[in-house]
Amino acid sequence: MVKGKITGLSVKDVRFPTSLGQHGSDAMHTDPDYSAAYVVIETDAEDAIKGYGLTFTLGKGTEIVVCAVKALSHLVVGRNLEDIVANFRDFYRQLTSDGQLRWIGPEKGVVHLATAAVLNAVWDLWAKQEQKPLWKLLVYMTPEQLVSCIDFRYITDVLTEAQALEILQNGKQRQEAREEHMVKHGYPAYTTSCAWLGYSDNQLQKLCADALKEGWTRFKVKVGADLQDDIRRCKLIRDMIGHDNELMLDANQRWDVNEAISWVKELAVFKPLWIEEPTSPDDILGHGTISKALAPLGIGVATGEQCHNRVMFKQFLQARALQYLQIDSCRLGSVNENLSVLLMAKKFNIPVCPHAGGVGLCELVQHLIIFDYISVSGSLEKRMCEYVDHLHEHFKHPVTIRNAAYMPPKDPGYSTEMKEESVLLYQFPSGDIWQQIISENTEI
Ligand SMILES: C[C@H](O)[C@@H](O)CC(=O)C(=O)O
Ligand SMILES: [Mg+2]
């Protein structure tokens, strides 16, 4: 039973100095400090359960998202949770359609990241009150309840509410068997942890050897800054993993369209499954051109981690501009908007391979992709979820990986809650970690 009036919303700027070790580095983001705008909502319910939400950022900029969360808070505080979830579509619309705030979006950029953080906290609260992990809350909602959470505005030309209902009704067939499969085997994952762009060859080899021992079979390598470096690193990793294992490339938006095509052709000999974010994340037709050019080589295009909203995903799908769709739990407008994208991907028969990593992204997105398998796609073909082995120790309920697969979370909620001591230590700039870095005058 959901209950309680939301009486408070607070937000913190929590940053981890990952750039010091070049963790998370790529061809465009050379010094990422994995960070979160971290939201806590409280209610007046007797159970005193709180909802925790976050969105992922890279250090500087987190304070701007924090400001945007504060600007949204008047739309949340004072609302009854029961009313929110009974008409979640309306609530989503209120947050995304504020007559003044939407001017700095709409449904994109900082204000949309803030919306994601707030709504993620609401979903966490709801799932906790229902005493279910979020994936299970979704799996046991009726198709009608699920569609009532989705704002179909701007996507009805490819997905109507009736079509969404039909997909979800079909998804109910044999869902127990798929749930059992998840509980037993988990959702297949790939690792990006071995080959960040700033890692040395030695580091890459050591991490790759460790990952192979741990049972990883799918690896992503960062490319895009220097072709000769890419050739050397791809050869290193392909030689280590052999040809039975999967290799993916990620250029993080580094190239122009024609440059992307010629660069990836040079790397085709390493048989990558996909090239991720080859060019500007906004260039839908450019991705289409790259997809067409690389299809004869058996290389797909993957994108989505910086795709603003469902409208862009709709066009990517309509234009056949991606072959692997990468949802992100913190860039789209929380579960609500992700549901619409999962359903559109199902309609276009495009595999969803979520973006994860960062801080907290693995914790959150595992819920969405497990739900996708059980209730929407019903398939694991060509599907896998990203995994990055950083910062899980800061979460109260960190992900469990077994045999290179995400095991379904058992704890109630959206796995968003951070340990209090971590928040205190890493809060920017007052936390001890940052005070120490600042006093040592390390560049931040
Ligand atoms: C800056 C981030 O680490 C980015 O490189 C992540 C990414 O592209 C991915 O995980 O994929
Ligand atoms: Mg990427």
mmCIF file with all atom_site columns, C-alpha atoms in Angstrom, residues 24-222:
data_model
loop_
_atom_site.group_PDB
_atom_site.id
_atom_site.type_symbol
_atom_site.label_atom_id
_atom_site.label_alt_id
_atom_site.label_comp_id
_atom_site.label_asym_id
_atom_site.label_entity_id
_atom_site.label_seq_id
_atom_site.pdbx_PDB_ins_code
_atom_site.Cartn_x
_atom_site.Cartn_y
_atom_site.Cartn_z
_atom_site.occupancy
_atom_site.B_iso_or_equiv
_atom_site.pdbx_formal_charge
_atom_site.auth_seq_id
_atom_site.auth_comp_id
_atom_site.auth_asym_id
_atom_site.auth_atom_id
_atom_site.pdbx_PDB_model_num
ATOM 1   C CA . GLY A 1 24  ? 35.946 6.255   -17.071 1.00 0.00 ? 24  GLY A CA 1
ATOM 2   C CA . SER A 1 25  ? 38.134 8.137   -19.563 1.00 0.00 ? 25  SER A CA 1
ATOM 3   C CA . ASP A 1 26  ? 37.281 8.171   -23.235 1.00 0.00 ? 26  ASP A CA 1
ATOM 4   C CA . ALA A 1 27  ? 38.039 10.107  -26.411 1.00 0.00 ? 27  ALA A CA 1
ATOM 5   C CA . MET A 1 28  ? 35.909 13.085  -25.341 1.00 0.00 ? 28  MET A CA 1
ATOM 6   C CA . HIS A 1 29  ? 35.830 12.864  -21.562 1.00 0.00 ? 29  HIS A CA 1
ATOM 7   C CA . THR A 1 30  ? 39.452 12.722  -20.527 1.00 0.00 ? 30  THR A CA 1
ATOM 8   C CA . ASP A 1 31  ? 39.033 13.595  -16.836 1.00 0.00 ? 31  ASP A CA 1
ATOM 9   C CA . PRO A 1 32  ? 35.649 12.344  -15.617 1.00 0.00 ? 32  PRO A CA 1
ATOM 10  C CA . ASP A 1 33  ? 34.898 12.517  -11.911 1.00 0.00 ? 33  ASP A CA 1
ATOM 11  C CA . TYR A 1 34  ? 31.941 10.160  -11.623 1.00 0.00 ? 34  TYR A CA 1
ATOM 12  C CA . SER A 1 35  ? 29.298 12.100  -9.707  1.00 0.00 ? 35  SER A CA 1
ATOM 13  C CA . ALA A 1 36  ? 25.664 12.175  -8.763  1.00 0.00 ? 36  ALA A CA 1
ATOM 14  C CA . ALA A 1 37  ? 23.020 14.720  -7.979  1.00 0.00 ? 37  ALA A CA 1
ATOM 15  C CA . TYR A 1 38  ? 21.611 12.656  -5.127  1.00 0.00 ? 38  TYR A CA 1
ATOM 16  C CA . VAL A 1 39  ? 18.002 13.206  -4.093  1.00 0.00 ? 39  VAL A CA 1
ATOM 17  C CA . VAL A 1 40  ? 16.251 12.094  -0.904  1.00 0.00 ? 40  VAL A CA 1
ATOM 18  C CA . ILE A 1 41  ? 12.514 12.429  -0.426  1.00 0.00 ? 41  ILE A CA 1
ATOM 19  C CA . GLU A 1 42  ? 10.699 12.033  2.852   1.00 0.00 ? 42  GLU A CA 1
ATOM 20  C CA . THR A 1 43  ? 7.049  11.552  3.667   1.00 0.00 ? 43  THR A CA 1
ATOM 21  C CA . ASP A 1 44  ? 4.879  11.935  6.732   1.00 0.00 ? 44  ASP A CA 1
ATOM 22  C CA . ALA A 1 45  ? 3.981  8.217   6.663   1.00 0.00 ? 45  ALA A CA 1
ATOM 23  C CA . GLU A 1 46  ? 4.609  6.319   9.905   1.00 0.00 ? 46  GLU A CA 1
ATOM 24  C CA . ASP A 1 47  ? 6.923  3.841   8.203   1.00 0.00 ? 47  ASP A CA 1
ATOM 25  C CA . ALA A 1 48  ? 9.476  6.677   7.737   1.00 0.00 ? 48  ALA A CA 1
ATOM 26  C CA . ILE A 1 49  ? 10.640 5.075   4.501   1.00 0.00 ? 49  ILE A CA 1
ATOM 27  C CA . LYS A 1 50  ? 12.617 7.462   2.311   1.00 0.00 ? 50  LYS A CA 1
ATOM 28  C CA . GLY A 1 51  ? 13.006 7.472   -1.459  1.00 0.00 ? 51  GLY A CA 1
ATOM 29  C CA . TYR A 1 52  ? 16.476 7.866   -2.949  1.00 0.00 ? 52  TYR A CA 1
ATOM 30  C CA . GLY A 1 53  ? 17.182 8.932   -6.494  1.00 0.00 ? 53  GLY A CA 1
ATOM 31  C CA . LEU A 1 54  ? 20.089 10.126  -8.539  1.00 0.00 ? 54  LEU A CA 1
ATOM 32  C CA . THR A 1 55  ? 21.266 11.221  -11.897 1.00 0.00 ? 55  THR A CA 1
ATOM 33  C CA . PHE A 1 56  ? 24.778 10.692  -13.192 1.00 0.00 ? 56  PHE A CA 1
ATOM 34  C CA . THR A 1 57  ? 27.177 13.527  -14.013 1.00 0.00 ? 57  THR A CA 1
ATOM 35  C CA . LEU A 1 58  ? 30.930 13.967  -14.529 1.00 0.00 ? 58  LEU A CA 1
ATOM 36  C CA . GLY A 1 59  ? 32.029 16.378  -11.791 1.00 0.00 ? 59  GLY A CA 1
ATOM 37  C CA . LYS A 1 60  ? 31.680 20.051  -12.680 1.00 0.00 ? 60  LYS A CA 1
ATOM 38  C CA . GLY A 1 61  ? 28.112 20.499  -13.732 1.00 0.00 ? 61  GLY A CA 1
ATOM 39  C CA . THR A 1 62  ? 26.692 18.530  -10.836 1.00 0.00 ? 62  THR A CA 1
ATOM 40  C CA . GLU A 1 63  ? 25.997 21.798  -9.031  1.00 0.00 ? 63  GLU A CA 1
ATOM 41  C CA . ILE A 1 64  ? 23.893 22.960  -11.995 1.00 0.00 ? 64  ILE A CA 1
ATOM 42  C CA . VAL A 1 65  ? 21.814 19.782  -11.882 1.00 0.00 ? 65  VAL A CA 1
ATOM 43  C CA . VAL A 1 66  ? 21.445 20.278  -8.117  1.00 0.00 ? 66  VAL A CA 1
ATOM 44  C CA . CYS A 1 67  ? 20.022 23.761  -8.818  1.00 0.00 ? 67  CYS A CA 1
ATOM 45  C CA . ALA A 1 68  ? 17.558 22.301  -11.328 1.00 0.00 ? 68  ALA A CA 1
ATOM 46  C CA . VAL A 1 69  ? 16.410 19.684  -8.812  1.00 0.00 ? 69  VAL A CA 1
ATOM 47  C CA . LYS A 1 70  ? 15.744 22.474  -6.305  1.00 0.00 ? 70  LYS A CA 1
ATOM 48  C CA . ALA A 1 71  ? 13.759 24.344  -8.962  1.00 0.00 ? 71  ALA A CA 1
ATOM 49  C CA . LEU A 1 72  ? 11.560 21.278  -9.477  1.00 0.00 ? 72  LEU A CA 1
ATOM 50  C CA . SER A 1 73  ? 11.010 20.526  -5.803  1.00 0.00 ? 73  SER A CA 1
ATOM 51  C CA . HIS A 1 74  ? 7.891  22.720  -5.417  1.00 0.00 ? 74  HIS A CA 1
ATOM 52  C CA . LEU A 1 75  ? 6.145  20.351  -7.852  1.00 0.00 ? 75  LEU A CA 1
ATOM 53  C CA . VAL A 1 76  ? 6.876  17.404  -5.560  1.00 0.00 ? 76  VAL A CA 1
ATOM 54  C CA . VAL A 1 77  ? 6.716  18.545  -1.940  1.00 0.00 ? 77  VAL A CA 1
ATOM 55  C CA . GLY A 1 78  ? 3.183  18.468  -0.568  1.00 0.00 ? 78  GLY A CA 1
ATOM 56  C CA . ARG A 1 79  ? 1.999  15.776  -2.978  1.00 0.00 ? 79  ARG A CA 1
ATOM 57  C CA . ASN A 1 80  ? 0.479  12.492  -1.828  1.00 0.00 ? 80  ASN A CA 1
ATOM 58  C CA . LEU A 1 81  ? 2.363  9.457   -3.052  1.00 0.00 ? 81  LEU A CA 1
ATOM 59  C CA . GLU A 1 82  ? -0.908 7.625   -3.614  1.00 0.00 ? 82  GLU A CA 1
ATOM 60  C CA . ASP A 1 83  ? -2.121 10.389  -5.961  1.00 0.00 ? 83  ASP A CA 1
ATOM 61  C CA . ILE A 1 84  ? 1.195  10.457  -7.807  1.00 0.00 ? 84  ILE A CA 1
ATOM 62  C CA . VAL A 1 85  ? 1.279  6.746   -8.606  1.00 0.00 ? 85  VAL A CA 1
ATOM 63  C CA . ALA A 1 86  ? -2.446 6.599   -9.351  1.00 0.00 ? 86  ALA A CA 1
ATOM 64  C CA . ASN A 1 87  ? -1.838 9.071   -12.174 1.00 0.00 ? 87  ASN A CA 1
ATOM 65  C CA . PHE A 1 88  ? 1.874  8.880   -12.789 1.00 0.00 ? 88  PHE A CA 1
ATOM 66  C CA . ARG A 1 89  ? 1.551  10.078  -16.391 1.00 0.00 ? 89  ARG A CA 1
ATOM 67  C CA . ASP A 1 90  ? 0.082  13.353  -15.155 1.00 0.00 ? 90  ASP A CA 1
ATOM 68  C CA . PHE A 1 91  ? 2.795  13.774  -12.549 1.00 0.00 ? 91  PHE A CA 1
ATOM 69  C CA . TYR A 1 92  ? 5.495  13.105  -15.174 1.00 0.00 ? 92  TYR A CA 1
ATOM 70  C CA . ARG A 1 93  ? 3.850  15.746  -17.360 1.00 0.00 ? 93  ARG A CA 1
ATOM 71  C CA . GLN A 1 94  ? 3.725  18.269  -14.558 1.00 0.00 ? 94  GLN A CA 1
ATOM 72  C CA . LEU A 1 95  ? 7.450  17.875  -13.974 1.00 0.00 ? 95  LEU A CA 1
ATOM 73  C CA . THR A 1 96  ? 8.343  18.062  -17.663 1.00 0.00 ? 96  THR A CA 1
ATOM 74  C CA . SER A 1 97  ? 5.834  20.714  -18.691 1.00 0.00 ? 97  SER A CA 1
ATOM 75  C CA . ASP A 1 98  ? 6.295  23.441  -16.099 1.00 0.00 ? 98  ASP A CA 1
ATOM 76  C CA . GLY A 1 99  ? 5.514  26.560  -18.127 1.00 0.00 ? 99  GLY A CA 1
ATOM 77  C CA . GLN A 1 100 ? 8.759  28.297  -17.143 1.00 0.00 ? 100 GLN A CA 1
ATOM 78  C CA . LEU A 1 101 ? 11.210 25.442  -16.589 1.00 0.00 ? 101 LEU A CA 1
ATOM 79  C CA . ARG A 1 102 ? 10.405 23.677  -19.868 1.00 0.00 ? 102 ARG A CA 1
ATOM 80  C CA . TRP A 1 103 ? 12.013 26.589  -21.702 1.00 0.00 ? 103 TRP A CA 1
ATOM 81  C CA . ILE A 1 104 ? 15.424 25.305  -20.590 1.00 0.00 ? 104 ILE A CA 1
ATOM 82  C CA . GLY A 1 105 ? 14.557 21.805  -21.880 1.00 0.00 ? 105 GLY A CA 1
ATOM 83  C CA . PRO A 1 106 ? 12.101 20.696  -22.906 1.00 0.00 ? 106 PRO A CA 1
ATOM 84  C CA . GLU A 1 107 ? 12.765 17.130  -21.799 1.00 0.00 ? 107 GLU A CA 1
ATOM 85  C CA . LYS A 1 108 ? 16.487 17.413  -22.410 1.00 0.00 ? 108 LYS A CA 1
ATOM 86  C CA . GLY A 1 109 ? 19.655 18.708  -20.832 1.00 0.00 ? 109 GLY A CA 1
ATOM 87  C CA . VAL A 1 110 ? 20.079 19.685  -17.195 1.00 0.00 ? 110 VAL A CA 1
ATOM 88  C CA . VAL A 1 111 ? 16.398 20.016  -16.409 1.00 0.00 ? 111 VAL A CA 1
ATOM 89  C CA . HIS A 1 112 ? 15.698 16.512  -17.715 1.00 0.00 ? 112 HIS A CA 1
ATOM 90  C CA . LEU A 1 113 ? 18.611 15.032  -15.748 1.00 0.00 ? 113 LEU A CA 1
ATOM 91  C CA . ALA A 1 114 ? 17.072 16.683  -12.688 1.00 0.00 ? 114 ALA A CA 1
ATOM 92  C CA . THR A 1 115 ? 13.661 15.235  -13.555 1.00 0.00 ? 115 THR A CA 1
ATOM 93  C CA . ALA A 1 116 ? 15.257 11.789  -13.747 1.00 0.00 ? 116 ALA A CA 1
ATOM 94  C CA . ALA A 1 117 ? 16.855 12.170  -10.301 1.00 0.00 ? 117 ALA A CA 1
ATOM 95  C CA . VAL A 1 118 ? 13.561 13.253  -8.715  1.00 0.00 ? 118 VAL A CA 1
ATOM 96  C CA . LEU A 1 119 ? 11.429 10.588  -10.406 1.00 0.00 ? 119 LEU A CA 1
ATOM 97  C CA . ASN A 1 120 ? 13.990 7.871   -9.644  1.00 0.00 ? 120 ASN A CA 1
ATOM 98  C CA . ALA A 1 121 ? 13.522 8.760   -5.962  1.00 0.00 ? 121 ALA A CA 1
ATOM 99  C CA . VAL A 1 122 ? 9.728  8.516   -6.308  1.00 0.00 ? 122 VAL A CA 1
ATOM 100 C CA . TRP A 1 123 ? 10.001 5.061   -7.937  1.00 0.00 ? 123 TRP A CA 1
ATOM 101 C CA . ASP A 1 124 ? 12.401 3.939   -5.190  1.00 0.00 ? 124 ASP A CA 1
ATOM 102 C CA . LEU A 1 125 ? 9.944  5.096   -2.535  1.00 0.00 ? 125 LEU A CA 1
ATOM 103 C CA . TRP A 1 126 ? 7.024  3.373   -4.252  1.00 0.00 ? 126 TRP A CA 1
ATOM 104 C CA . ALA A 1 127 ? 8.883  0.062   -4.643  1.00 0.00 ? 127 ALA A CA 1
ATOM 105 C CA . LYS A 1 128 ? 10.083 0.194   -1.033  1.00 0.00 ? 128 LYS A CA 1
ATOM 106 C CA . GLN A 1 129 ? 6.596  0.823   0.287   1.00 0.00 ? 129 GLN A CA 1
ATOM 107 C CA . GLU A 1 130 ? 5.394  -2.148  -1.784  1.00 0.00 ? 130 GLU A CA 1
ATOM 108 C CA . GLN A 1 131 ? 8.340  -4.134  -0.342  1.00 0.00 ? 131 GLN A CA 1
ATOM 109 C CA . LYS A 1 132 ? 9.497  -5.211  -3.777  1.00 0.00 ? 132 LYS A CA 1
ATOM 110 C CA . PRO A 1 133 ? 12.615 -4.632  -5.814  1.00 0.00 ? 133 PRO A CA 1
ATOM 111 C CA . LEU A 1 134 ? 11.651 -2.235  -8.595  1.00 0.00 ? 134 LEU A CA 1
ATOM 112 C CA . TRP A 1 135 ? 11.930 -4.846  -11.368 1.00 0.00 ? 135 TRP A CA 1
ATOM 113 C CA . LYS A 1 136 ? 9.398  -6.995  -9.539  1.00 0.00 ? 136 LYS A CA 1
ATOM 114 C CA . LEU A 1 137 ? 7.048  -4.086  -8.918  1.00 0.00 ? 137 LEU A CA 1
ATOM 115 C CA . LEU A 1 138 ? 7.040  -3.508  -12.693 1.00 0.00 ? 138 LEU A CA 1
ATOM 116 C CA . VAL A 1 139 ? 6.680  -7.189  -13.591 1.00 0.00 ? 139 VAL A CA 1
ATOM 117 C CA . TYR A 1 140 ? 3.614  -7.535  -11.329 1.00 0.00 ? 140 TYR A CA 1
ATOM 118 C CA . MET A 1 141 ? 1.906  -4.326  -12.433 1.00 0.00 ? 141 MET A CA 1
ATOM 119 C CA . THR A 1 142 ? -0.950 -4.819  -14.886 1.00 0.00 ? 142 THR A CA 1
ATOM 120 C CA . PRO A 1 143 ? -0.404 -3.672  -18.487 1.00 0.00 ? 143 PRO A CA 1
ATOM 121 C CA . GLU A 1 144 ? -2.980 -0.949  -17.799 1.00 0.00 ? 144 GLU A CA 1
ATOM 122 C CA . GLN A 1 145 ? -1.038 0.304   -14.770 1.00 0.00 ? 145 GLN A CA 1
ATOM 123 C CA . LEU A 1 146 ? 2.210  0.313   -16.737 1.00 0.00 ? 146 LEU A CA 1
ATOM 124 C CA . VAL A 1 147 ? 0.845  2.325   -19.653 1.00 0.00 ? 147 VAL A CA 1
ATOM 125 C CA . SER A 1 148 ? -0.723 4.769   -17.211 1.00 0.00 ? 148 SER A CA 1
ATOM 126 C CA . CYS A 1 149 ? 2.839  5.767   -16.227 1.00 0.00 ? 149 CYS A CA 1
ATOM 127 C CA . ILE A 1 150 ? 3.856  6.657   -19.794 1.00 0.00 ? 150 ILE A CA 1
ATOM 128 C CA . ASP A 1 151 ? 3.505  10.019  -21.491 1.00 0.00 ? 151 ASP A CA 1
ATOM 129 C CA . PHE A 1 152 ? 2.680  9.084   -25.101 1.00 0.00 ? 152 PHE A CA 1
ATOM 130 C CA . ARG A 1 153 ? 2.793  12.689  -26.279 1.00 0.00 ? 153 ARG A CA 1
ATOM 131 C CA . TYR A 1 154 ? 5.009  12.958  -29.403 1.00 0.00 ? 154 TYR A CA 1
ATOM 132 C CA . ILE A 1 155 ? 5.293  9.184   -29.995 1.00 0.00 ? 155 ILE A CA 1
ATOM 133 C CA . THR A 1 156 ? 1.773  8.101   -30.946 1.00 0.00 ? 156 THR A CA 1
ATOM 134 C CA . ASP A 1 157 ? 2.772  8.082   -34.626 1.00 0.00 ? 157 ASP A CA 1
ATOM 135 C CA . VAL A 1 158 ? 4.836  4.962   -33.847 1.00 0.00 ? 158 VAL A CA 1
ATOM 136 C CA . LEU A 1 159 ? 3.408  3.676   -30.567 1.00 0.00 ? 159 LEU A CA 1
ATOM 137 C CA . THR A 1 160 ? -0.165 4.201   -29.382 1.00 0.00 ? 160 THR A CA 1
ATOM 138 C CA . GLU A 1 161 ? -1.408 3.361   -25.947 1.00 0.00 ? 161 GLU A CA 1
ATOM 139 C CA . ALA A 1 162 ? -3.407 0.471   -27.435 1.00 0.00 ? 162 ALA A CA 1
ATOM 140 C CA . GLN A 1 163 ? -0.296 -0.945  -29.120 1.00 0.00 ? 163 GLN A CA 1
ATOM 141 C CA . ALA A 1 164 ? 1.690  -0.614  -25.893 1.00 0.00 ? 164 ALA A CA 1
ATOM 142 C CA . LEU A 1 165 ? -1.062 -2.460  -24.039 1.00 0.00 ? 165 LEU A CA 1
ATOM 143 C CA . GLU A 1 166 ? -0.998 -5.261  -26.584 1.00 0.00 ? 166 GLU A CA 1
ATOM 144 C CA . ILE A 1 167 ? 2.785  -5.673  -26.253 1.00 0.00 ? 167 ILE A CA 1
ATOM 145 C CA . LEU A 1 168 ? 2.508  -5.787  -22.467 1.00 0.00 ? 168 LEU A CA 1
ATOM 146 C CA . GLN A 1 169 ? -0.427 -8.195  -22.550 1.00 0.00 ? 169 GLN A CA 1
ATOM 147 C CA . ASN A 1 170 ? 1.595  -10.536 -24.786 1.00 0.00 ? 170 ASN A CA 1
ATOM 148 C CA . GLY A 1 171 ? 4.510  -10.112 -22.393 1.00 0.00 ? 171 GLY A CA 1
ATOM 149 C CA . LYS A 1 172 ? 2.425  -11.682 -19.616 1.00 0.00 ? 172 LYS A CA 1
ATOM 150 C CA . GLN A 1 173 ? 2.526  -15.016 -21.433 1.00 0.00 ? 173 GLN A CA 1
ATOM 151 C CA . ARG A 1 174 ? 4.998  -17.399 -19.801 1.00 0.00 ? 174 ARG A CA 1
ATOM 152 C CA . GLN A 1 175 ? 6.495  -14.560 -17.749 1.00 0.00 ? 175 GLN A CA 1
ATOM 153 C CA . GLU A 1 176 ? 6.947  -16.937 -14.776 1.00 0.00 ? 176 GLU A CA 1
ATOM 154 C CA . ALA A 1 177 ? 9.403  -19.022 -16.808 1.00 0.00 ? 177 ALA A CA 1
ATOM 155 C CA . ARG A 1 178 ? 11.401 -15.950 -17.757 1.00 0.00 ? 178 ARG A CA 1
ATOM 156 C CA . GLU A 1 179 ? 11.407 -14.711 -14.175 1.00 0.00 ? 179 GLU A CA 1
ATOM 157 C CA . GLU A 1 180 ? 12.712 -18.111 -13.080 1.00 0.00 ? 180 GLU A CA 1
ATOM 158 C CA . HIS A 1 181 ? 15.403 -17.919 -15.748 1.00 0.00 ? 181 HIS A CA 1
ATOM 159 C CA . MET A 1 182 ? 16.516 -14.515 -14.453 1.00 0.00 ? 182 MET A CA 1
ATOM 160 C CA . VAL A 1 183 ? 16.579 -15.665 -10.835 1.00 0.00 ? 183 VAL A CA 1
ATOM 161 C CA . LYS A 1 184 ? 18.674 -18.689 -11.802 1.00 0.00 ? 184 LYS A CA 1
ATOM 162 C CA . HIS A 1 185 ? 21.023 -17.295 -14.445 1.00 0.00 ? 185 HIS A CA 1
ATOM 163 C CA . GLY A 1 186 ? 20.766 -13.501 -14.266 1.00 0.00 ? 186 GLY A CA 1
ATOM 164 C CA . TYR A 1 187 ? 20.909 -11.026 -17.146 1.00 0.00 ? 187 TYR A CA 1
ATOM 165 C CA . PRO A 1 188 ? 24.001 -11.293 -19.407 1.00 0.00 ? 188 PRO A CA 1
ATOM 166 C CA . ALA A 1 189 ? 26.530 -8.488  -19.034 1.00 0.00 ? 189 ALA A CA 1
ATOM 167 C CA . TYR A 1 190 ? 29.626 -7.129  -20.741 1.00 0.00 ? 190 TYR A CA 1
ATOM 168 C CA . THR A 1 191 ? 32.520 -5.292  -19.166 1.00 0.00 ? 191 THR A CA 1
ATOM 169 C CA . THR A 1 192 ? 34.010 -1.893  -20.003 1.00 0.00 ? 192 THR A CA 1
ATOM 170 C CA . SER A 1 193 ? 36.358 -1.950  -17.018 1.00 0.00 ? 193 SER A CA 1
ATOM 171 C CA . CYS A 1 194 ? 39.493 -3.169  -18.832 1.00 0.00 ? 194 CYS A CA 1
ATOM 172 C CA . ALA A 1 195 ? 39.963 -0.616  -21.550 1.00 0.00 ? 195 ALA A CA 1
ATOM 173 C CA . TRP A 1 196 ? 39.326 3.012   -20.618 1.00 0.00 ? 196 TRP A CA 1
ATOM 174 C CA . LEU A 1 197 ? 41.207 5.265   -22.982 1.00 0.00 ? 197 LEU A CA 1
ATOM 175 C CA . GLY A 1 198 ? 43.621 6.588   -20.349 1.00 0.00 ? 198 GLY A CA 1
ATOM 176 C CA . TYR A 1 199 ? 44.738 3.102   -19.242 1.00 0.00 ? 199 TYR A CA 1
ATOM 177 C CA . SER A 1 200 ? 48.226 1.921   -20.234 1.00 0.00 ? 200 SER A CA 1
ATOM 178 C CA . ASP A 1 201 ? 48.668 -1.219  -22.331 1.00 0.00 ? 201 ASP A CA 1
ATOM 179 C CA . ASN A 1 202 ? 49.979 -3.041  -19.260 1.00 0.00 ? 202 ASN A CA 1
ATOM 180 C CA . GLN A 1 203 ? 46.957 -2.067  -17.235 1.00 0.00 ? 203 GLN A CA 1
ATOM 181 C CA . LEU A 1 204 ? 44.654 -3.117  -20.070 1.00 0.00 ? 204 LEU A CA 1
ATOM 182 C CA . GLN A 1 205 ? 46.358 -6.534  -20.352 1.00 0.00 ? 205 GLN A CA 1
ATOM 183 C CA . LYS A 1 206 ? 46.253 -7.174  -16.623 1.00 0.00 ? 206 LYS A CA 1
ATOM 184 C CA . LEU A 1 207 ? 42.603 -6.169  -16.271 1.00 0.00 ? 207 LEU A CA 1
ATOM 185 C CA . CYS A 1 208 ? 41.665 -8.191  -19.331 1.00 0.00 ? 208 CYS A CA 1
ATOM 186 C CA . ALA A 1 209 ? 43.463 -11.284 -18.012 1.00 0.00 ? 209 ALA A CA 1
ATOM 187 C CA . ASP A 1 210 ? 41.655 -10.894 -14.663 1.00 0.00 ? 210 ASP A CA 1
ATOM 188 C CA . ALA A 1 211 ? 38.305 -10.430 -16.402 1.00 0.00 ? 211 ALA A CA 1
ATOM 189 C CA . LEU A 1 212 ? 38.812 -13.557 -18.506 1.00 0.00 ? 212 LEU A CA 1
ATOM 190 C CA . LYS A 1 213 ? 39.562 -15.519 -15.325 1.00 0.00 ? 213 LYS A CA 1
ATOM 191 C CA . GLU A 1 214 ? 36.367 -14.158 -13.766 1.00 0.00 ? 214 GLU A CA 1
ATOM 192 C CA . GLY A 1 215 ? 34.377 -15.499 -16.724 1.00 0.00 ? 215 GLY A CA 1
ATOM 193 C CA . TRP A 1 216 ? 33.777 -12.360 -18.784 1.00 0.00 ? 216 TRP A CA 1
ATOM 194 C CA . THR A 1 217 ? 33.176 -13.065 -22.469 1.00 0.00 ? 217 THR A CA 1
ATOM 195 C CA . ARG A 1 218 ? 32.191 -9.622  -23.817 1.00 0.00 ? 218 ARG A CA 1
ATOM 196 C CA . PHE A 1 219 ? 34.502 -6.626  -23.726 1.00 0.00 ? 219 PHE A CA 1
ATOM 197 C CA . LYS A 1 220 ? 34.230 -2.980  -24.739 1.00 0.00 ? 220 LYS A CA 1
ATOM 198 C CA . VAL A 1 221 ? 37.240 -0.885  -25.660 1.00 0.00 ? 221 VAL A CA 1
ATOM 199 C CA . LYS A 1 222 ? 37.421 2.901   -25.943 1.00 0.00 ? 222 LYS A CA 1
#
